[in-house]
Amino acid sequence: MAPVDKSKVPWWVSNLIVPLVNLTLALLVSGLFIFIAGENPFEAVRLIIYGSFGYIEGFAYTLYYTTNFVFTGLAFAVAFHCRLFNIGGEGQAYIGGLGVFLVAINFSFLPVPIVWLLSIAGAVVFGAAWAFIPAYLQATRGSHVVITTIMFNFIAASLMVFLLVDVIRDTAQMGPHTVALPKEQWFPSFKDFAALFGIKIRYSPLNISFLLAIAASVFVWFLVWKTRWGYEMRAVGHNTQAAIYAGISPYKNIIIAMCISGGLAGLLGVNEILGVHHKIVAGFPAGYGFTGIAVALMGRNHPIGIFPAAFLFGILYQGGSEVTFDMPNITRYMFVAVQGVIILFSGALENLFRPQIESFFVNRLNIKASA
Amino acid sequence: MVSPILELTNINKSFGHVHANKNINLTINKGTIHGIIGENGAGKSTLMSIVFGLYQANSGTIKVNGKEINLRSPKDSIINGIGMVHQHFMLVENFTVLENIILGFEGELVFGKNLEKAKKDLKDLCDTYKLNIDLNSTISDLSVGFRQRVEILKSLYRGAEILILDEPTGVLTPQEVDELFKILRSLKEEGKTIVLITHKLIEIMDLTSEVSVMRQGEMVGHTKTENTNKEQLAEMMVGRSVLLRLDKSEVKAGEVLFSVKNLTVKDDLDVTRVKNVDLEIRSGEILGLAGVTGNGQTELLEALSGIRKVESGEIYLEGKKVSDSQKFLDPRELKDKGLAHVPEDRQRMGLVTDFKAYENLIFGYHDQQPFSKSSVLNHRDIISHSKKIMEEYDVRPQSPNLITSNFSGGNQQKIILSRELNENPKVLLVGQPTRGVDIGAIEFIHQRLIDMRDRGAAILLVSVELDEVLSLSDRIVVMFDGMIVGEKENKNVTDRELGLLMAGVV
């Protein structure tokens, strides 16, 4: 098959059609899993849609998951523009949460909005610091960030367990979690907002961190495409030799990109600590850091793509739990498998059908143009 | 008796709205060396890619030995006896020559007597065409010239009767070019047919018996080489007459702007590549640095532009020391002091090919006013600046939003040149300014360099094209094995003298 001239492929083919085809295939394969497990795939789809959109609390859950995926997806994307595979979102988020908690609890004498801002800053600083060490090792020693960030996930997990058991545990109880933050510091939840308008709903974890996710998306877009720093990061990522020629330091940019990436991952801690748990509980990042990689790949490392990709994974998380509730043969792990299939098709097999699809459209458009 | 081996009739090929080949008719006779010449982007490579089965034509027919054939992939071409040596070699670097050649056939060949037979056949081919290749050497140990021979051998082994060579001399040293030409002539004597794609007129005159000229996707002429001359071909190629020798004013050299004292530089493998070099460049002069590729020019340029560390010695800009072994200014600091650098390898160093044109047009200057205000890129000013200099330097197409890799080599070079010259540097370091660039653009680039000189810049021109050094430079130094082995005023020097210096003979 003749190679397709990339410049002739319309943007909507590579950025919309191809991901949609991959997603459809992933869903077909997932449907097959569900069928083999002895349930009706169409019924499962109905349940997913009902679970994630069908009632207001369900939809709020979807958006809550979306919030987390946006943070970790953006985190991966920023590092990726400098061609760094930051697999360490999980650990950076964990440590970011520590930052949120320590700031909130130690500055509780300040007015609440200031505590919030400081806590957000704490999340960013702690997350960035956790990314800094692998970044420094990559920049100076060439130790590959894929390896070091994975190791740092384990270190973060062990460190947090140590802290939660021996150092910052709420001594009034036995579980590995801290004391709760004072109630006035809790982020207003969706439920509170609904109550303002006289709508009574049951609990959902959605809170104003969702707005922070939107702000973070705008920030990333601005940073990567509109500022000198983003320009330099992309230059280092695409062609390090050329960057050196132009006086752009790869060393500096590797560190900056990783620290911004870690800071964004740290924001997950804001959602979880200020918005949901109001204390640190062991293992709160719960795999969002890893799923963020798939979100970023699927969203083609652009905030405009990451947001819908995060939303899709939100639907799967929320709708998936609805399915496991109603279908006895489908376990929670089945939906981990479904996620895996989506990651497989939108990540690893991303280019499986791309040439065919692109040349199909290019040929069609050529025929139209010459007709 | 001449009989056509390859006939193309009414070949058309479009990419989107670009009509790359328009109604091409071409007849190539058996046992000839047929040159196809044209500027970059004239459609030569597209046409040959169609013949080699990489692209499918939109319409037209291809006949080999009078029989119409349908080429869907390179495999079909190989079956029909068509082989191609690409500009960028398709070899596995850590395989041996033998392994590379049998790659794809290895199922039957790796063990047993088939392999022995393959070895013997290859040895015979090597002997017949004097290729002089050791089948057991690893590709990464071979020079570029030898790698190219491996490609030729690969095609021959697969039964090529027609051998297409795409810009084969672009990466070769003069000696390697001579060797290649010898091989091509012996191939011709053995009855093979060779199609030579090039934009170098000298090669056409030297080697070919027939020549076809392409311009903007069309075939504009066929002729026997003996019935034409360089000037005529050049005119056909660009559609107007070209100045092959530059008119330039008498040199008015002023004060020394840039000097190098006793400079020694090591490469990444810690091998000393530049040895105790002294240079002085004055305002208003072009100093040409001639030499065969790989004699330390690359490392010298990198050290002078702040990319590579200085081992010992000093570099002075306008009389002030900018670099020695203790401290050195980085490329950006040197830029701020008025030194611009057009690197030798535009795709590896001069450009980020995945960037849009406008992003490359500010590359290295992106943090300066008005492109960047308190670290935010000023998109509107960048675009208007890009449009302005793309027009001034005749970069085609004039679309700042196009991805850089979609521009032709010549236009990519113009992007770099416009970026570096636009700042009116006091000192300009230029490496291989016209490598892989077509004649029209070469003339333009040379004229710009002369203009810079006349405005009082000090220019160091590093080039492996002797013609280029001779036509541009006021003074010429020759580098061999990391050392400056000779210095000549351009007025009284011949290419022979320089050639001997470049070869390290004197």
PDB file of N, CA, C and O in Angstrom, chain A residues 139-172:
ATOM      1  N   ALA A 139      17.821  14.275  32.995  1.00  0.00           N
ATOM      2  CA  ALA A 139      18.521  15.387  32.356  1.00  0.00           C
ATOM      3  C   ALA A 139      20.034  15.269  32.519  1.00  0.00           C
ATOM      4  O   ALA A 139      20.790  15.552  31.601  1.00  0.00           O
ATOM      5  N   THR A 140      20.480  14.844  33.707  1.00  0.00           N
ATOM      6  CA  THR A 140      21.922  14.843  33.935  1.00  0.00           C
ATOM      7  C   THR A 140      22.556  13.486  33.660  1.00  0.00           C
ATOM      8  O   THR A 140      23.686  13.412  33.205  1.00  0.00           O
ATOM      9  N   ARG A 141      21.824  12.421  33.932  1.00  0.00           N
ATOM     10  CA  ARG A 141      22.427  11.087  33.870  1.00  0.00           C
ATOM     11  C   ARG A 141      21.862  10.232  32.752  1.00  0.00           C
ATOM     12  O   ARG A 141      22.337   9.131  32.522  1.00  0.00           O
ATOM     13  N   GLY A 142      20.769  10.701  32.139  1.00  0.00           N
ATOM     14  CA  GLY A 142      20.134   9.905  31.111  1.00  0.00           C
ATOM     15  C   GLY A 142      19.380   8.690  31.634  1.00  0.00           C
ATOM     16  O   GLY A 142      19.064   7.790  30.875  1.00  0.00           O
ATOM     17  N   SER A 143      19.091   8.681  32.939  1.00  0.00           N
ATOM     18  CA  SER A 143      18.285   7.573  33.472  1.00  0.00           C
ATOM     19  C   SER A 143      16.868   7.733  32.944  1.00  0.00           C
ATOM     20  O   SER A 143      16.253   8.774  33.136  1.00  0.00           O
ATOM     21  N   HIS A 144      16.371   6.719  32.274  1.00  0.00           N
ATOM     22  CA  HIS A 144      15.110   6.881  31.556  1.00  0.00           C
ATOM     23  C   HIS A 144      13.934   7.110  32.494  1.00  0.00           C
ATOM     24  O   HIS A 144      13.727   6.358  33.437  1.00  0.00           O
ATOM     25  N   VAL A 145      13.143   8.163  32.206  1.00  0.00           N
ATOM     26  CA  VAL A 145      12.038   8.487  33.115  1.00  0.00           C
ATOM     27  C   VAL A 145      11.004   7.382  33.205  1.00  0.00           C
ATOM     28  O   VAL A 145      10.318   7.270  34.220  1.00  0.00           O
ATOM     29  N   VAL A 146      10.875   6.583  32.148  1.00  0.00           N
ATOM     30  CA  VAL A 146       9.882   5.501  32.227  1.00  0.00           C
ATOM     31  C   VAL A 146      10.226   4.590  33.411  1.00  0.00           C
ATOM     32  O   VAL A 146       9.369   4.231  34.219  1.00  0.00           O
ATOM     33  N   ILE A 147      11.500   4.262  33.511  1.00  0.00           N
ATOM     34  CA  ILE A 147      11.935   3.383  34.592  1.00  0.00           C
ATOM     35  C   ILE A 147      11.843   4.095  35.940  1.00  0.00           C
ATOM     36  O   ILE A 147      11.241   3.584  36.891  1.00  0.00           O
ATOM     37  N   THR A 148      12.427   5.305  35.993  1.00  0.00           N
ATOM     38  CA  THR A 148      12.512   5.957  37.297  1.00  0.00           C
ATOM     39  C   THR A 148      11.136   6.357  37.814  1.00  0.00           C
ATOM     40  O   THR A 148      10.874   6.235  39.004  1.00  0.00           O
ATOM     41  N   THR A 149      10.233   6.811  36.922  1.00  0.00           N
ATOM     42  CA  THR A 149       8.928   7.223  37.442  1.00  0.00           C
ATOM     43  C   THR A 149       8.135   6.019  37.930  1.00  0.00           C
ATOM     44  O   THR A 149       7.396   6.128  38.907  1.00  0.00           O
ATOM     45  N   ILE A 150       8.294   4.873  37.291  1.00  0.00           N
ATOM     46  CA  ILE A 150       7.608   3.679  37.801  1.00  0.00           C
ATOM     47  C   ILE A 150       8.137   3.360  39.199  1.00  0.00           C
ATOM     48  O   ILE A 150       7.370   3.105  40.138  1.00  0.00           O
ATOM     49  N   MET A 151       9.455   3.435  39.345  1.00  0.00           N
ATOM     50  CA  MET A 151      10.021   3.159  40.665  1.00  0.00           C
ATOM     51  C   MET A 151       9.517   4.179  41.681  1.00  0.00           C
ATOM     52  O   MET A 151       9.220   3.832  42.829  1.00  0.00           O
ATOM     53  N   PHE A 152       9.374   5.413  41.223  1.00  0.00           N
ATOM     54  CA  PHE A 152       8.898   6.448  42.149  1.00  0.00           C
ATOM     55  C   PHE A 152       7.436   6.256  42.540  1.00  0.00           C
ATOM     56  O   PHE A 152       7.016   6.736  43.582  1.00  0.00           O
ATOM     57  N   ASN A 153       6.669   5.565  41.696  1.00  0.00           N
ATOM     58  CA  ASN A 153       5.309   5.219  42.105  1.00  0.00           C
ATOM     59  C   ASN A 153       5.350   4.288  43.309  1.00  0.00           C
ATOM     60  O   ASN A 153       4.603   4.467  44.281  1.00  0.00           O
ATOM     61  N   PHE A 154       6.234   3.306  43.238  1.00  0.00           N
ATOM     62  CA  PHE A 154       6.331   2.360  44.358  1.00  0.00           C
ATOM     63  C   PHE A 154       6.854   3.052  45.607  1.00  0.00           C
ATOM     64  O   PHE A 154       6.364   2.827  46.713  1.00  0.00           O
ATOM     65  N   ILE A 155       7.867   3.912  45.386  1.00  0.00           N
ATOM     66  CA  ILE A 155       8.420   4.610  46.542  1.00  0.00           C
ATOM     67  C   ILE A 155       7.342   5.480  47.186  1.00  0.00           C
ATOM     68  O   ILE A 155       7.178   5.498  48.404  1.00  0.00           O
ATOM     69  N   ALA A 156       6.572   6.187  46.340  1.00  0.00           N
ATOM     70  CA  ALA A 156       5.514   7.055  46.865  1.00  0.00           C
ATOM     71  C   ALA A 156       4.520   6.231  47.669  1.00  0.00           C
ATOM     72  O   ALA A 156       4.121   6.619  48.785  1.00  0.00           O
ATOM     73  N   ALA A 157       4.126   5.078  47.112  1.00  0.00           N
ATOM     74  CA  ALA A 157       3.131   4.259  47.801  1.00  0.00           C
ATOM     75  C   ALA A 157       3.675   3.795  49.152  1.00  0.00           C
ATOM     76  O   ALA A 157       2.971   3.876  50.178  1.00  0.00           O
ATOM     77  N   SER A 158       4.925   3.344  49.168  1.00  0.00           N
ATOM     78  CA  SER A 158       5.500   2.868  50.425  1.00  0.00           C
ATOM     79  C   SER A 158       5.656   3.996  51.428  1.00  0.00           C
ATOM     80  O   SER A 158       5.337   3.851  52.611  1.00  0.00           O
ATOM     81  N   LEU A 159       6.120   5.135  50.918  1.00  0.00           N
ATOM     82  CA  LEU A 159       6.314   6.295  51.787  1.00  0.00           C
ATOM     83  C   LEU A 159       4.997   6.706  52.437  1.00  0.00           C
ATOM     84  O   LEU A 159       4.922   6.959  53.643  1.00  0.00           O
ATOM     85  N   MET A 160       3.934   6.729  51.622  1.00  0.00           N
ATOM     86  CA  MET A 160       2.646   7.163  52.150  1.00  0.00           C
ATOM     87  C   MET A 160       2.111   6.161  53.168  1.00  0.00           C
ATOM     88  O   MET A 160       1.517   6.576  54.181  1.00  0.00           O
ATOM     89  N   VAL A 161       2.313   4.900  52.912  1.00  0.00           N
ATOM     90  CA  VAL A 161       1.854   3.913  53.897  1.00  0.00           C
ATOM     91  C   VAL A 161       2.605   4.104  55.211  1.00  0.00           C
ATOM     92  O   VAL A 161       2.016   4.115  56.292  1.00  0.00           O
ATOM     93  N   PHE A 162       3.901   4.318  55.081  1.00  0.00           N
ATOM     94  CA  PHE A 162       4.705   4.570  56.280  1.00  0.00           C
ATOM     95  C   PHE A 162       4.161   5.792  57.035  1.00  0.00           C
ATOM     96  O   PHE A 162       3.915   5.742  58.244  1.00  0.00           O
ATOM     97  N   LEU A 163       3.937   6.891  56.306  1.00  0.00           N
ATOM     98  CA  LEU A 163       3.447   8.107  56.954  1.00  0.00           C
ATOM     99  C   LEU A 163       2.076   7.883  57.569  1.00  0.00           C
ATOM    100  O   LEU A 163       1.789   8.306  58.691  1.00  0.00           O
ATOM    101  N   LEU A 164       1.211   7.178  56.821  1.00  0.00           N
ATOM    102  CA  LEU A 164      -0.166   7.000  57.283  1.00  0.00           C
ATOM    103  C   LEU A 164      -0.243   6.039  58.461  1.00  0.00           C
ATOM    104  O   LEU A 164      -1.188   6.083  59.253  1.00  0.00           O
ATOM    105  N   VAL A 165       0.737   5.182  58.572  1.00  0.00           N
ATOM    106  CA  VAL A 165       0.697   4.238  59.693  1.00  0.00           C
ATOM    107  C   VAL A 165       1.432   4.794  60.904  1.00  0.00           C
ATOM    108  O   VAL A 165       0.929   4.755  62.019  1.00  0.00           O
ATOM    109  N   ASP A 166       2.609   5.385  60.634  1.00  0.00           N
ATOM    110  CA  ASP A 166       3.469   5.738  61.765  1.00  0.00           C
ATOM    111  C   ASP A 166       3.550   7.222  62.076  1.00  0.00           C
ATOM    112  O   ASP A 166       3.972   7.597  63.168  1.00  0.00           O
ATOM    113  N   VAL A 167       3.230   8.086  61.167  1.00  0.00           N
ATOM    114  CA  VAL A 167       3.503   9.500  61.403  1.00  0.00           C
ATOM    115  C   VAL A 167       2.246  10.349  61.472  1.00  0.00           C
ATOM    116  O   VAL A 167       2.024  11.080  62.441  1.00  0.00           O
ATOM    117  N   ILE A 168       1.390  10.298  60.456  1.00  0.00           N
ATOM    118  CA  ILE A 168       0.260  11.228  60.433  1.00  0.00           C
ATOM    119  C   ILE A 168      -1.082  10.517  60.602  1.00  0.00           C
ATOM    120  O   ILE A 168      -2.123  11.066  60.272  1.00  0.00           O
ATOM    121  N   ARG A 169      -1.064   9.326  61.141  1.00  0.00           N
ATOM    122  CA  ARG A 169      -2.326   8.608  61.336  1.00  0.00           C
ATOM    123  C   ARG A 169      -3.155   9.311  62.407  1.00  0.00           C
ATOM    124  O   ARG A 169      -2.619   9.861  63.366  1.00  0.00           O
ATOM    125  N   ASP A 170      -4.447   9.274  62.197  1.00  0.00           N
ATOM    126  CA  ASP A 170      -5.373   9.746  63.235  1.00  0.00           C
ATOM    127  C   ASP A 170      -5.315   8.725  64.358  1.00  0.00           C
ATOM    128  O   ASP A 170      -5.813   7.605  64.226  1.00  0.00           O
ATOM    129  N   THR A 171      -4.702   9.118  65.484  1.00  0.00           N
ATOM    130  CA  THR A 171      -4.428   8.136  66.533  1.00  0.00           C
ATOM    131  C   THR A 171      -5.683   7.674  67.258  1.00  0.00           C
ATOM    132  O   THR A 171      -5.634   6.720  68.033  1.00  0.00           O
ATOM    133  N   ALA A 172      -6.804   8.371  66.975  1.00  0.00           N
ATOM    134  CA  ALA A 172      -8.037   7.963  67.643  1.00  0.00           C
ATOM    135  C   ALA A 172      -8.642   6.714  67.014  1.00  0.00           C
ATOM    136  O   ALA A 172      -9.644   6.202  67.523  1.00  0.00           O
TER     137      ALA A 172
END
